[in-house]
């Protein structure tokens, strides 16, 4: 039995991270050629009606798309 937490299975098709994956400031994470980065902060909604809530929600979606965490179209 092995106590290795991070490993790549034989053939390289699957990598398992059971420990911490640390990406330094010089490194980057890409998915399908698009860099994935933390999203900008979205403040808690204080919407008092549905149109204001829609506006807050759309702002969140825009930030997720800008960060590469959601496809644009």
Short mmCIF file of N, CA and C in Angstrom, two decimals:
data_model
loop_
_atom_site.label_atom_id
_atom_site.label_comp_id
_atom_site.label_asym_id
_atom_site.label_seq_id
_atom_site.Cartn_x
_atom_site.Cartn_y
_atom_site.Cartn_z
N UNK A 1 0.85 -1.19 0.00
CA UNK A 1 0.00 0.00 0.00
C UNK A 1 0.89 1.24 0.00
N UNK A 2 0.47 2.23 -0.75
CA UNK A 2 1.25 3.45 -0.88
C UNK A 2 0.59 4.59 -0.10
N UNK A 3 1.39 5.50 0.40
CA UNK A 3 0.85 6.67 1.09
C UNK A 3 1.01 7.93 0.25
N UNK A 4 1.22 7.78 -1.07
CA UNK A 4 1.38 8.91 -1.97
C UNK A 4 0.02 9.51 -2.24
N UNK A 5 -0.13 10.82 -2.01
CA UNK A 5 -1.41 11.49 -2.21
C UNK A 5 -1.59 12.03 -3.63
N UNK A 6 -0.50 12.41 -4.26
CA UNK A 6 -0.55 12.97 -5.61
C UNK A 6 0.16 12.02 -6.55
N UNK A 7 -0.52 11.61 -7.62
CA UNK A 7 0.10 10.69 -8.56
C UNK A 7 -0.61 10.74 -9.90
N UNK A 8 0.10 10.30 -10.94
CA UNK A 8 -0.46 10.15 -12.27
C UNK A 8 -0.54 8.65 -12.55
N UNK A 9 -1.73 8.21 -12.94
CA UNK A 9 -1.91 6.80 -13.22
C UNK A 9 -1.11 6.41 -14.45
N UNK A 10 -0.77 5.13 -14.54
CA UNK A 10 0.01 4.63 -15.66
C UNK A 10 -0.69 4.99 -16.97
N UNK A 11 0.05 5.49 -17.90
CA UNK A 11 -0.50 5.92 -19.18
C UNK A 11 -0.78 7.41 -19.23
N UNK A 12 -0.79 8.06 -18.07
CA UNK A 12 -0.93 9.52 -18.01
C UNK A 12 -2.32 10.06 -18.24
N UNK A 13 -3.34 9.20 -18.29
CA UNK A 13 -4.70 9.66 -18.57
C UNK A 13 -5.37 10.33 -17.37
N UNK A 14 -4.89 10.06 -16.18
CA UNK A 14 -5.55 10.59 -14.98
C UNK A 14 -4.50 10.94 -13.93
N UNK A 15 -4.61 12.17 -13.39
CA UNK A 15 -3.76 12.60 -12.28
C UNK A 15 -4.64 12.84 -11.08
N UNK A 16 -4.26 12.29 -9.95
CA UNK A 16 -5.03 12.40 -8.71
C UNK A 16 -4.29 13.33 -7.76
N UNK A 17 -5.00 14.33 -7.25
CA UNK A 17 -4.42 15.25 -6.27
C UNK A 17 -5.15 14.99 -4.95
N UNK A 18 -4.47 14.35 -4.04
CA UNK A 18 -5.04 14.09 -2.73
C UNK A 18 -4.48 15.05 -1.69
N UNK A 19 -3.48 15.76 -2.08
CA UNK A 19 -2.86 16.77 -1.22
C UNK A 19 -3.19 18.15 -1.77
N UNK A 20 -2.29 19.07 -1.62
CA UNK A 20 -2.51 20.44 -2.06
C UNK A 20 -1.84 20.67 -3.40
N UNK A 21 -2.54 21.35 -4.29
CA UNK A 21 -1.97 21.79 -5.56
C UNK A 21 -1.68 23.27 -5.42
N UNK A 22 -0.42 23.64 -5.41
CA UNK A 22 -0.01 25.02 -5.23
C UNK A 22 0.47 25.58 -6.56
N UNK A 23 -0.20 26.63 -7.03
CA UNK A 23 0.21 27.29 -8.25
C UNK A 23 0.83 28.62 -7.85
N UNK A 24 2.12 28.78 -8.13
CA UNK A 24 2.83 29.99 -7.73
C UNK A 24 2.43 31.16 -8.62
N UNK A 25 2.90 32.34 -8.29
CA UNK A 25 2.57 33.55 -9.06
C UNK A 25 3.06 33.43 -10.50
N UNK A 26 4.12 32.65 -10.73
CA UNK A 26 4.65 32.48 -12.08
C UNK A 26 3.86 31.44 -12.87
N UNK A 27 3.11 30.60 -12.17
CA UNK A 27 2.38 29.52 -12.83
C UNK A 27 0.98 29.94 -13.24
N UNK A 28 0.33 29.09 -14.03
CA UNK A 28 -1.05 29.36 -14.41
C UNK A 28 -1.77 28.05 -14.65
N UNK A 29 -3.08 28.11 -14.56
CA UNK A 29 -3.94 26.96 -14.78
C UNK A 29 -4.77 27.25 -16.01
N UNK A 30 -4.74 26.34 -16.99
CA UNK A 30 -5.53 26.55 -18.20
C UNK A 30 -6.50 25.39 -18.39
N UNK A 31 -7.64 25.70 -18.99
CA UNK A 31 -8.62 24.70 -19.35
C UNK A 31 -9.02 24.94 -20.80
N UNK A 32 -8.75 23.97 -21.64
CA UNK A 32 -9.07 24.07 -23.07
C UNK A 32 -8.47 25.34 -23.68
N UNK A 33 -7.25 25.66 -23.25
CA UNK A 33 -6.54 26.81 -23.80
C UNK A 33 -6.89 28.15 -23.18
N UNK A 34 -7.81 28.16 -22.22
CA UNK A 34 -8.23 29.41 -21.57
C UNK A 34 -7.69 29.42 -20.14
N UNK A 35 -7.01 30.51 -19.76
CA UNK A 35 -6.49 30.60 -18.40
C UNK A 35 -7.62 30.74 -17.40
N UNK A 36 -7.56 29.94 -16.35
CA UNK A 36 -8.53 29.99 -15.26
C UNK A 36 -7.88 30.76 -14.12
N UNK A 37 -8.57 31.76 -13.62
CA UNK A 37 -8.02 32.57 -12.53
C UNK A 37 -9.14 32.89 -11.55
N UNK A 38 -8.81 33.35 -10.36
CA UNK A 38 -9.87 33.68 -9.41
C UNK A 38 -10.80 34.75 -9.96
N UNK A 39 -12.05 34.62 -9.64
CA UNK A 39 -13.05 35.60 -10.07
C UNK A 39 -12.94 36.86 -9.22
N UNK A 40 -13.32 37.98 -9.80
CA UNK A 40 -13.40 39.22 -9.04
C UNK A 40 -14.48 39.06 -7.96
N UNK A 41 -14.32 39.78 -6.88
CA UNK A 41 -15.28 39.71 -5.78
C UNK A 41 -16.65 40.20 -6.21
N UNK A 42 -17.66 39.43 -5.86
CA UNK A 42 -19.05 39.85 -6.05
C UNK A 42 -19.62 40.11 -4.66
N UNK A 43 -20.01 41.34 -4.42
CA UNK A 43 -20.56 41.69 -3.10
C UNK A 43 -21.86 40.95 -2.85
N UNK A 44 -22.16 40.71 -1.60
CA UNK A 44 -23.43 40.11 -1.23
C UNK A 44 -24.57 40.98 -1.75
N UNK A 45 -25.59 40.32 -2.23
CA UNK A 45 -26.74 41.06 -2.76
C UNK A 45 -27.55 41.68 -1.63
N UNK A 46 -27.97 42.89 -1.85
CA UNK A 46 -28.90 43.56 -0.93
C UNK A 46 -30.16 43.94 -1.69
N UNK A 47 -30.41 43.21 -2.78
CA UNK A 47 -31.55 43.51 -3.65
C UNK A 47 -32.86 43.46 -2.88
N UNK A 48 -33.69 44.45 -3.15
CA UNK A 48 -34.99 44.54 -2.50
C UNK A 48 -36.12 44.09 -3.43
N UNK A 49 -35.78 43.87 -4.71
CA UNK A 49 -36.80 43.42 -5.65
C UNK A 49 -36.14 42.53 -6.70
N UNK A 50 -36.97 41.91 -7.51
CA UNK A 50 -36.47 40.96 -8.50
C UNK A 50 -35.56 41.63 -9.54
N UNK A 51 -35.90 42.77 -10.10
CA UNK A 51 -34.98 43.38 -11.07
C UNK A 51 -33.58 43.66 -10.50
N UNK A 52 -33.51 44.09 -9.26
CA UNK A 52 -32.21 44.34 -8.63
C UNK A 52 -31.45 43.03 -8.42
N UNK A 53 -32.17 41.98 -8.08
CA UNK A 53 -31.54 40.67 -7.90
C UNK A 53 -31.01 40.14 -9.24
N UNK A 54 -31.78 40.34 -10.31
CA UNK A 54 -31.33 39.94 -11.64
C UNK A 54 -30.04 40.68 -11.99
N UNK A 55 -29.98 41.95 -11.68
CA UNK A 55 -28.78 42.74 -11.94
C UNK A 55 -27.58 42.20 -11.17
N UNK A 56 -27.76 41.88 -9.90
CA UNK A 56 -26.69 41.31 -9.09
C UNK A 56 -26.24 39.96 -9.65
N UNK A 57 -27.19 39.15 -10.03
CA UNK A 57 -26.88 37.82 -10.56
C UNK A 57 -26.12 37.92 -11.89
N UNK A 58 -26.55 38.82 -12.75
CA UNK A 58 -25.86 39.01 -14.03
C UNK A 58 -24.44 39.53 -13.82
N UNK A 59 -24.23 40.35 -12.80
CA UNK A 59 -22.88 40.82 -12.49
C UNK A 59 -21.99 39.64 -12.07
N UNK A 60 -22.56 38.73 -11.29
CA UNK A 60 -21.82 37.52 -10.88
C UNK A 60 -21.46 36.68 -12.10
N UNK A 61 -22.42 36.46 -12.99
CA UNK A 61 -22.15 35.68 -14.19
C UNK A 61 -21.05 36.32 -15.03
N UNK A 62 -21.07 37.63 -15.18
CA UNK A 62 -20.05 38.33 -15.95
C UNK A 62 -18.66 38.13 -15.34
N UNK A 63 -18.57 38.15 -14.01
CA UNK A 63 -17.28 37.97 -13.35
C UNK A 63 -16.78 36.54 -13.51
N UNK A 64 -17.67 35.56 -13.45
CA UNK A 64 -17.27 34.17 -13.65
C UNK A 64 -16.77 33.95 -15.08
N UNK A 65 -17.44 34.56 -16.04
CA UNK A 65 -17.00 34.44 -17.44
C UNK A 65 -15.65 35.12 -17.64
N UNK A 66 -15.45 36.29 -17.06
CA UNK A 66 -14.19 37.02 -17.21
C UNK A 66 -13.02 36.24 -16.60
N UNK A 67 -13.30 35.47 -15.57
CA UNK A 67 -12.26 34.69 -14.90
C UNK A 67 -11.97 33.37 -15.63
N UNK A 68 -12.77 33.06 -16.65
CA UNK A 68 -12.58 31.80 -17.36
C UNK A 68 -13.20 30.62 -16.67
N UNK A 69 -14.08 30.88 -15.70
CA UNK A 69 -14.73 29.81 -14.95
C UNK A 69 -16.06 29.41 -15.57
N UNK A 70 -16.50 30.13 -16.58
CA UNK A 70 -17.75 29.82 -17.27
C UNK A 70 -17.58 30.25 -18.74
N UNK A 71 -18.09 29.45 -19.65
CA UNK A 71 -17.99 29.79 -21.06
C UNK A 71 -18.87 31.00 -21.36
N UNK A 72 -18.41 31.83 -22.29
CA UNK A 72 -19.15 33.03 -22.66
C UNK A 72 -20.31 32.71 -23.59
N UNK A 73 -20.16 31.80 -24.46
CA UNK A 73 -21.22 31.37 -25.41
C UNK A 73 -20.79 30.08 -26.01
#
